[in-house]
PDB file of C-alpha atoms in Angstrom:
ATOM      1  CA  MET A   1       2.253  -7.998  36.189  1.00 84.00           C
ATOM      2  CA  ARG A   2       0.761  -5.213  34.094  1.00 87.00           C
ATOM      3  CA  LYS A   3       0.359  -1.695  35.367  1.00 87.00           C
ATOM      4  CA  VAL A   4      -0.467   1.787  34.109  1.00 90.00           C
ATOM      5  CA  LEU A   5       0.859   4.539  36.365  1.00 89.00           C
ATOM      6  CA  PRO A   6       1.638   8.256  36.188  1.00 90.00           C
ATOM      7  CA  MET A   7       5.292   9.197  35.843  1.00 84.00           C
ATOM      8  CA  SER A   8       5.266  10.548  39.401  1.00 83.00           C
ATOM      9  CA  ARG A   9       4.700   7.017  40.768  1.00 84.00           C
ATOM     10  CA  ILE A  10       7.442   5.304  38.831  1.00 82.00           C
ATOM     11  CA  ARG A  11       9.373   4.547  42.024  1.00 81.00           C
ATOM     12  CA  GLU A  12       6.555   2.271  43.157  1.00 82.00           C
ATOM     13  CA  MET A  13       7.717  -0.270  40.598  1.00 82.00           C
ATOM     14  CA  GLU A  14      11.225  -0.384  42.033  1.00 80.00           C
ATOM     15  CA  PRO A  15      10.698  -3.888  43.522  1.00 83.00           C
ATOM     16  CA  TYR A  16       9.986  -5.182  40.009  1.00 82.00           C
ATOM     17  CA  MET A  17      12.587  -3.147  38.120  1.00 80.00           C
ATOM     18  CA  ASP A  18      16.306  -2.804  38.516  1.00 70.00           C
ATOM     19  CA  ALA A  19      17.218   0.390  40.385  1.00 68.00           C
ATOM     20  CA  LYS A  20      19.716   1.176  37.655  1.00 68.00           C
ATOM     21  CA  VAL A  21      16.827   1.208  35.187  1.00 73.00           C
ATOM     22  CA  LEU A  22      14.956   3.784  37.262  1.00 73.00           C
ATOM     23  CA  ASP A  23      18.048   5.974  37.519  1.00 70.00           C
ATOM     24  CA  TYR A  24      18.545   5.618  33.781  1.00 69.00           C
ATOM     25  CA  ILE A  25      14.967   6.737  33.177  1.00 71.00           C
ATOM     26  CA  HIS A  26      15.122   9.672  35.587  1.00 69.00           C
ATOM     27  CA  GLU A  27      18.322  10.942  33.990  1.00 67.00           C
ATOM     28  CA  GLY A  28      16.419  11.211  30.721  1.00 62.00           C
ATOM     29  CA  GLN A  29      18.902   9.078  28.814  1.00 57.00           C
ATOM     30  CA  ILE A  30      16.303   6.903  27.154  1.00 65.00           C
ATOM     31  CA  GLU A  31      15.696   7.325  23.444  1.00 65.00           C
ATOM     32  CA  ALA A  32      12.653   6.097  21.521  1.00 77.00           C
ATOM     33  CA  PHE A  33      13.715   2.474  22.024  1.00 82.00           C
ATOM     34  CA  GLU A  34      16.350   0.871  24.227  1.00 79.00           C
ATOM     35  CA  GLY A  35      16.822  -2.879  24.132  1.00 76.00           C
ATOM     36  CA  PHE A  36      18.728  -4.489  27.000  1.00 76.00           C
ATOM     37  CA  GLU A  37      19.547  -8.107  27.690  1.00 79.00           C
ATOM     38  CA  ASP A  38      16.463  -8.827  29.773  1.00 81.00           C
ATOM     39  CA  PHE A  39      14.088  -5.952  29.071  1.00 82.00           C
ATOM     40  CA  ASP A  40      13.031  -3.245  26.616  1.00 84.00           C
ATOM     41  CA  LEU A  41      12.392   0.424  27.327  1.00 87.00           C
ATOM     42  CA  ILE A  42      10.125   2.295  24.922  1.00 88.00           C
ATOM     43  CA  ALA A  43       9.453   6.029  25.073  1.00 89.00           C
ATOM     44  CA  PHE A  44       7.287   8.033  22.701  1.00 90.00           C
ATOM     45  CA  ASP A  45       5.110  11.129  22.637  1.00 89.00           C
ATOM     46  CA  TRP A  46       1.540   9.888  22.361  1.00 89.00           C
ATOM     47  CA  TYR A  47      -0.721  12.078  20.265  1.00 89.00           C
ATOM     48  CA  ASP A  48      -4.502  11.729  20.379  1.00 86.00           C
ATOM     49  CA  VAL A  49      -5.319  11.906  16.688  1.00 84.00           C
ATOM     50  CA  ARG A  50      -9.093  11.789  17.141  1.00 79.00           C
ATOM     51  CA  SER A  51      -9.450  14.675  19.608  1.00 79.00           C
ATOM     52  CA  GLU A  52      -9.001  18.427  19.298  1.00 79.00           C
ATOM     53  CA  ARG A  53      -6.162  18.251  21.812  1.00 79.00           C
ATOM     54  CA  THR A  54      -2.928  19.230  20.074  1.00 81.00           C
ATOM     55  CA  ALA A  55      -0.465  18.619  22.919  1.00 84.00           C
ATOM     56  CA  ALA A  56       1.485  15.361  22.980  1.00 85.00           C
ATOM     57  CA  SER A  57       1.994  13.345  26.176  1.00 87.00           C
ATOM     58  CA  GLN A  58       4.947  11.109  26.858  1.00 87.00           C
ATOM     59  CA  MET A  59       4.449   7.420  27.476  1.00 89.00           C
ATOM     60  CA  LEU A  60       7.195   5.193  28.805  1.00 89.00           C
ATOM     61  CA  LEU A  61       6.871   1.405  28.534  1.00 90.00           C
ATOM     62  CA  TYR A  62       8.900  -1.219  30.348  1.00 89.00           C
ATOM     63  CA  LEU A  63       8.741  -4.815  29.120  1.00 87.00           C
ATOM     64  CA  ASP A  64      10.477  -7.900  30.455  1.00 84.00           C
ATOM     65  CA  ARG A  65       9.496 -11.568  30.494  1.00 85.00           C
ATOM     66  CA  GLU A  66       7.216 -11.111  33.507  1.00 87.00           C
ATOM     67  CA  ASP A  67       6.109  -7.470  33.611  1.00 86.00           C
ATOM     68  CA  LEU A  68       4.677  -4.773  31.393  1.00 90.00           C
ATOM     69  CA  PHE A  69       4.481  -1.274  32.852  1.00 90.00           C
ATOM     70  CA  VAL A  70       3.223   1.902  31.189  1.00 90.00           C
ATOM     71  CA  PHE A  71       4.087   5.254  32.759  1.00 90.00           C
ATOM     72  CA  CYS A  72       2.170   8.304  31.537  1.00 90.00           C
ATOM     73  CA  GLU A  73       2.853  12.014  31.646  1.00 87.00           C
ATOM     74  CA  ASP A  74      -0.733  13.180  32.245  1.00 88.00           C
ATOM     75  CA  ASP A  75      -4.308  12.007  32.819  1.00 89.00           C
ATOM     76  CA  ALA A  76      -5.232  11.912  29.133  1.00 90.00           C
ATOM     77  CA  ALA A  77      -2.355   9.587  28.323  1.00 90.00           C
ATOM     78  CA  GLU A  78      -3.121   7.468  31.372  1.00 89.00           C
ATOM     79  CA  ASP A  79      -6.763   7.025  30.323  1.00 89.00           C
ATOM     80  CA  ALA A  80      -5.701   6.060  26.806  1.00 89.00           C
ATOM     81  CA  ALA A  81      -3.119   3.590  28.133  1.00 90.00           C
ATOM     82  CA  GLN A  82      -5.629   2.032  30.530  1.00 89.00           C
ATOM     83  CA  ALA A  83      -8.086   1.460  27.692  1.00 89.00           C
ATOM     84  CA  ALA A  84      -5.413   0.124  25.336  1.00 88.00           C
ATOM     85  CA  LEU A  85      -3.929  -2.223  27.933  1.00 87.00           C
ATOM     86  CA  LEU A  86      -7.254  -3.643  29.095  1.00 83.00           C
ATOM     87  CA  VAL A  87      -7.432  -7.423  28.669  1.00 78.00           C
ATOM     88  CA  PRO A  88     -10.529  -9.467  29.596  1.00 73.00           C
ATOM     89  CA  GLU A  89      -9.903 -12.082  32.259  1.00 65.00           C
ATOM     90  CA  GLU A  90     -10.888 -14.920  29.942  1.00 63.00           C
ATOM     91  CA  GLU A  91      -8.083 -14.028  27.516  1.00 71.00           C
ATOM     92  CA  ALA A  92      -4.740 -15.514  28.471  1.00 76.00           C
ATOM     93  CA  LEU A  93      -2.265 -13.296  26.641  1.00 81.00           C
ATOM     94  CA  SER A  94       1.458 -12.916  27.141  1.00 86.00           C
ATOM     95  CA  ASN A  95       2.951  -9.490  27.814  1.00 86.00           C
ATOM     96  CA  GLU A  96       4.354  -9.270  24.303  1.00 88.00           C
ATOM     97  CA  GLN A  97       0.918  -9.991  22.851  1.00 89.00           C
ATOM     98  CA  VAL A  98      -0.611  -7.347  25.109  1.00 89.00           C
ATOM     99  CA  LEU A  99       2.072  -4.895  23.996  1.00 91.00           C
ATOM    100  CA  HIS A 100       1.161  -5.512  20.361  1.00 90.00           C
ATOM    101  CA  ARG A 101      -2.536  -5.070  21.106  1.00 90.00           C
ATOM    102  CA  PHE A 102      -1.709  -1.908  23.054  1.00 91.00           C
ATOM    103  CA  PHE A 103      -0.242  -0.239  19.969  1.00 92.00           C
ATOM    104  CA  VAL A 104      -2.975  -1.562  17.686  1.00 90.00           C
ATOM    105  CA  ARG A 105      -5.617   0.029  19.905  1.00 90.00           C
ATOM    106  CA  LEU A 106      -3.736   3.325  20.100  1.00 88.00           C
ATOM    107  CA  LEU A 107      -3.682   3.496  16.302  1.00 88.00           C
ATOM    108  CA  ARG A 108      -7.257   2.357  15.715  1.00 85.00           C
ATOM    109  CA  GLY A 109      -9.244   4.771  13.548  1.00 80.00           C
ATOM    110  CA  ASP A 110      -6.294   6.968  12.619  1.00 79.00           C
ATOM    111  CA  MET A 111      -6.721   6.522   8.869  1.00 77.00           C
ATOM    112  CA  ALA A 112     -10.316   7.790   9.035  1.00 75.00           C
ATOM    113  CA  HIS A 113      -8.937  10.980  10.547  1.00 72.00           C
ATOM    114  CA  LEU A 114      -6.671  11.577   7.541  1.00 69.00           C
ATOM    115  CA  ASP A 115      -9.330  13.018   5.242  1.00 65.00           C
ATOM    116  CA  LEU A 116      -9.341  16.589   3.921  1.00 60.00           C
ATOM    117  CA  SER A 117     -11.740  16.118   1.009  1.00 56.00           C
ATOM    118  CA  ASP A 118     -14.528  18.361   2.387  1.00 56.00           C
ATOM    119  CA  GLY A 119     -12.213  21.249   3.132  1.00 56.00           C
ATOM    120  CA  GLU A 120     -10.505  20.848  -0.223  1.00 57.00           C
ATOM    121  CA  THR A 121     -13.794  21.385  -2.058  1.00 58.00           C
ATOM    122  CA  GLU A 122     -14.546  24.543  -0.071  1.00 59.00           C
ATOM    123  CA  VAL A 123     -11.160  26.082  -0.742  1.00 57.00           C
ATOM    124  CA  LEU A 124     -11.274  25.317  -4.453  1.00 55.00           C
ATOM    125  CA  THR A 125     -14.747  26.792  -4.926  1.00 57.00           C
ATOM    126  CA  GLY A 126     -13.883  30.213  -3.568  1.00 54.00           C
ATOM    127  CA  ALA A 127     -11.308  32.128  -1.562  1.00 50.00           C
ATOM    128  CA  HIS A 128     -12.203  33.266   1.919  1.00 56.00           C
ATOM    129  CA  GLU A 129      -9.909  34.687   4.561  1.00 58.00           C
ATOM    130  CA  ALA A 130     -10.929  31.935   7.025  1.00 64.00           C
ATOM    131  CA  TYR A 131      -9.633  29.271   4.631  1.00 71.00           C
ATOM    132  CA  LEU A 132      -6.048  30.415   5.139  1.00 72.00           C
ATOM    133  CA  ASP A 133      -6.342  29.712   8.865  1.00 75.00           C
ATOM    134  CA  ARG A 134      -7.747  26.283   8.040  1.00 76.00           C
ATOM    135  CA  ILE A 135      -4.875  25.511   5.680  1.00 77.00           C
ATOM    136  CA  ILE A 136      -2.357  26.559   8.331  1.00 80.00           C
ATOM    137  CA  ALA A 137      -4.134  24.343  10.894  1.00 80.00           C
ATOM    138  CA  TRP A 138      -3.966  21.396   8.467  1.00 81.00           C
ATOM    139  CA  ARG A 139      -0.246  21.919   7.926  1.00 83.00           C
ATOM    140  CA  GLN A 140       0.404  21.992  11.669  1.00 85.00           C
ATOM    141  CA  GLU A 141      -1.726  18.896  12.249  1.00 85.00           C
ATOM    142  CA  LEU A 142       0.045  16.950   9.510  1.00 87.00           C
ATOM    143  CA  LEU A 143       3.420  17.930  10.925  1.00 89.00           C
ATOM    144  CA  ARG A 144       2.373  16.595  14.339  1.00 89.00           C
ATOM    145  CA  LEU A 145       1.172  13.362  12.739  1.00 89.00           C
ATOM    146  CA  LYS A 146       4.417  13.013  10.801  1.00 90.00           C
ATOM    147  CA  ARG A 147       6.492  13.291  13.968  1.00 91.00           C
ATOM    148  CA  TYR A 148       4.185  10.898  15.822  1.00 90.00           C
ATOM    149  CA  TYR A 149       4.254   8.186  13.164  1.00 91.00           C
ATOM    150  CA  GLU A 150       7.987   8.527  12.560  1.00 91.00           C
ATOM    151  CA  GLN A 151       8.800   7.720  16.167  1.00 90.00           C
ATOM    152  CA  LEU A 152       6.382   4.768  16.187  1.00 91.00           C
ATOM    153  CA  ASP A 153       7.830   3.514  12.920  1.00 92.00           C
ATOM    154  CA  SER A 154      11.295   3.523  14.488  1.00 90.00           C
ATOM    155  CA  ILE A 155      10.013   1.699  17.596  1.00 90.00           C
ATOM    156  CA  PHE A 156       8.254  -1.012  15.563  1.00 91.00           C
ATOM    157  CA  ASP A 157      11.373  -1.566  13.472  1.00 90.00           C
ATOM    158  CA  GLU A 158      13.439  -2.048  16.635  1.00 89.00           C
ATOM    159  CA  LEU A 159      10.869  -4.438  18.122  1.00 90.00           C
ATOM    160  CA  ALA A 160      10.822  -6.423  14.884  1.00 90.00           C
ATOM    161  CA  GLU A 161      14.623  -6.676  15.017  1.00 88.00           C
ATOM    162  CA  ASN A 162      14.270  -8.302  18.465  1.00 84.00           C
ATOM    163  CA  ASP A 163      17.992  -8.224  19.190  1.00 85.00           C
ATOM    164  CA  ASN A 164      17.570  -9.460  22.776  1.00 84.00           C
ATOM    165  CA  SER A 165      15.161 -12.271  21.744  1.00 84.00           C
ATOM    166  CA  LEU A 166      12.599 -10.984  24.221  1.00 86.00           C
ATOM    167  CA  LEU A 167       9.765 -11.502  21.716  1.00 86.00           C
ATOM    168  CA  GLY A 168       8.633 -14.645  19.994  1.00 87.00           C
ATOM    169  CA  LYS A 169       8.805 -15.050  16.221  1.00 88.00           C
ATOM    170  CA  GLN A 170       5.069 -14.573  15.766  1.00 90.00           C
ATOM    171  CA  ASN A 171       5.091 -11.271  17.623  1.00 89.00           C
ATOM    172  CA  THR A 172       8.168  -9.992  15.798  1.00 90.00           C
ATOM    173  CA  ARG A 173       6.204 -10.523  12.580  1.00 92.00           C
ATOM    174  CA  ARG A 174       3.281  -8.647  14.101  1.00 91.00           C
ATOM    175  CA  PHE A 175       5.472  -5.683  14.937  1.00 91.00           C
ATOM    176  CA  ALA A 176       6.974  -5.846  11.458  1.00 92.00           C
ATOM    177  CA  ASN A 177       3.417  -5.561  10.122  1.00 92.00           C
ATOM    178  CA  LEU A 178       2.831  -2.565  12.385  1.00 91.00           C
ATOM    179  CA  GLY A 179       5.993  -1.037  10.949  1.00 91.00           C
ATOM    180  CA  ASN A 180       4.569  -1.538   7.455  1.00 92.00           C
ATOM    181  CA  ARG A 181       1.356   0.138   8.585  1.00 90.00           C
ATOM    182  CA  MET A 182       3.354   3.105   9.848  1.00 91.00           C
ATOM    183  CA  GLU A 183       4.999   3.365   6.447  1.00 92.00           C
ATOM    184  CA  ARG A 184       1.548   3.559   4.853  1.00 90.00           C
ATOM    185  CA  TYR A 185       0.447   6.171   7.375  1.00 89.00           C
ATOM    186  CA  LEU A 186       3.569   8.225   6.732  1.00 91.00           C
ATOM    187  CA  ASN A 187       3.003   7.984   2.978  1.00 90.00           C
ATOM    188  CA  ALA A 188      -0.590   9.130   3.493  1.00 87.00           C
ATOM    189  CA  VAL A 189       0.562  12.048   5.641  1.00 88.00           C
ATOM    190  CA  GLN A 190       3.173  13.040   3.064  1.00 88.00           C
ATOM    191  CA  SER A 191       0.578  12.875   0.296  1.00 84.00           C
ATOM    192  CA  LEU A 192      -1.760  15.075   2.353  1.00 84.00           C
ATOM    193  CA  ARG A 193       1.031  17.564   3.019  1.00 83.00           C
ATOM    194  CA  GLU A 194       1.555  17.862  -0.727  1.00 82.00           C
ATOM    195  CA  SER A 195      -2.198  18.282  -1.220  1.00 79.00           C
ATOM    196  CA  VAL A 196      -2.308  21.043   1.402  1.00 77.00           C
ATOM    197  CA  ALA A 197       0.594  22.788  -0.348  1.00 77.00           C
ATOM    198  CA  GLN A 198      -1.389  22.632  -3.586  1.00 73.00           C
ATOM    199  CA  LEU A 199      -4.473  23.925  -1.757  1.00 75.00           C
ATOM    200  CA  ARG A 200      -2.489  26.894  -0.539  1.00 69.00           C
ATOM    201  CA  GLU A 201      -1.423  27.636  -4.110  1.00 68.00           C
ATOM    202  CA  ALA A 202      -5.040  27.264  -5.264  1.00 66.00           C
ATOM    203  CA  TYR A 203      -6.149  29.590  -2.470  1.00 66.00           C
ATOM    204  CA  GLN A 204      -3.590  32.192  -3.542  1.00 64.00           C
ATOM    205  CA  SER A 205      -4.802  31.836  -7.124  1.00 64.00           C
ATOM    206  CA  GLN A 206      -8.382  32.441  -6.007  1.00 65.00           C
ATOM    207  CA  LEU A 207      -7.263  35.568  -4.188  1.00 64.00           C
ATOM    208  CA  SER A 208      -5.427  36.766  -7.285  1.00 65.00           C
ATOM    209  CA  ILE A 209      -8.526  36.193  -9.423  1.00 62.00           C
ATOM    210  CA  GLN A 210     -10.668  38.192  -6.988  1.00 63.00           C
ATOM    211  CA  GLN A 211      -8.113  40.991  -6.928  1.00 66.00           C
ATOM    212  CA  ASN A 212      -8.019  41.062 -10.728  1.00 64.00           C
ATOM    213  CA  GLU A 213     -11.809  41.289 -10.850  1.00 66.00           C
ATOM    214  CA  LEU A 214     -11.681  44.180  -8.386  1.00 68.00           C
ATOM    215  CA  MET A 215      -9.043  45.963 -10.459  1.00 72.00           C
ATOM    216  CA  LYS A 216     -11.233  45.556 -13.555  1.00 71.00           C
ATOM    217  CA  LEU A 217     -14.106  47.233 -11.708  1.00 68.00           C
ATOM    218  CA  PHE A 218     -11.869  50.118 -10.654  1.00 67.00           C
ATOM    219  CA  THR A 219     -10.664  50.463 -14.254  1.00 72.00           C
ATOM    220  CA  VAL A 220     -14.238  50.683 -15.584  1.00 73.00           C
ATOM    221  CA  VAL A 221     -15.155  53.275 -12.969  1.00 69.00           C
ATOM    222  CA  THR A 222     -12.045  55.266 -13.820  1.00 72.00           C
ATOM    223  CA  VAL A 223     -12.799  55.147 -17.557  1.00 68.00           C
ATOM    224  CA  ILE A 224     -16.338  56.438 -16.923  1.00 74.00           C
ATOM    225  CA  PHE A 225     -15.503  59.282 -14.553  1.00 67.00           C
ATOM    226  CA  LEU A 226     -12.127  60.430 -15.854  1.00 69.00           C
ATOM    227  CA  PRO A 227     -13.567  62.283 -18.921  1.00 72.00           C
ATOM    228  CA  LEU A 228     -16.143  63.979 -16.699  1.00 65.00           C
ATOM    229  CA  SER A 229     -13.423  65.048 -14.288  1.00 70.00           C
ATOM    230  CA  LEU A 230     -11.375  66.338 -17.208  1.00 64.00           C
ATOM    231  CA  LEU A 231     -14.276  68.397 -18.567  1.00 66.00           C
ATOM    232  CA  ALA A 232     -15.124  69.763 -15.134  1.00 69.00           C
ATOM    233  CA  GLY A 233     -11.533  70.728 -14.607  1.00 68.00           C
ATOM    234  CA  TRP A 234     -11.293  72.329 -18.054  1.00 63.00           C
ATOM    235  CA  TYR A 235     -14.383  74.500 -17.742  1.00 67.00           C
ATOM    236  CA  GLY A 236     -13.559  75.315 -14.154  1.00 66.00           C
ATOM    237  CA  MET A 237     -10.300  77.002 -15.180  1.00 68.00           C
ATOM    238  CA  ASN A 238     -10.077  80.792 -15.073  1.00 60.00           C
ATOM    239  CA  PHE A 239      -8.401  81.862 -18.356  1.00 51.00           C
TER     240      PHE A 239
END
């Protein structure tokens, strides 16, 4: 059985899950990945990379040899999980294959999102006060992506380890490949974070150049009017 449900309805799956598992989940003891003898529990904060929504939503996955359940914190996560878990009737896939496809679909298109080239050109061609807000927004976004990919990287490594032999060899290799992809994503995020740091320095340099130009103008004005002020003050004195 495969199901996507909100967290509030987790008790509905009690006939298919050990009651101890439900208590374990409700006590909040679960980490990113917990592998037991007959099942795996996976928890992560899903982040919609391609939307303007910045809040993360928790997803909790339960996998055993017969069932795959996804419990979601809110409607946005539930919609994403429904779309990622959808399998056409003509495709006969095992739960572990569906789990792999689930993560592949969640990550689809993420690399296209990691592109700051347009904003970089704008910042380097001139300083503007709005650019600082954009740089700060980029830094915050990259930090969210870093946290998101780090937790997925840890989960994929654990699935590839397959300590409880719940997955077949082919699917352990698939999750190992996903782990390698997460490493590439994390490297890309780290590279972008360094680029944003350099952009901030370039932005500060542009501001300094503009301030220097302004000081030059003030100096020229001072040089022109200071002699006149001196003469006016001299002849205005009452000796």
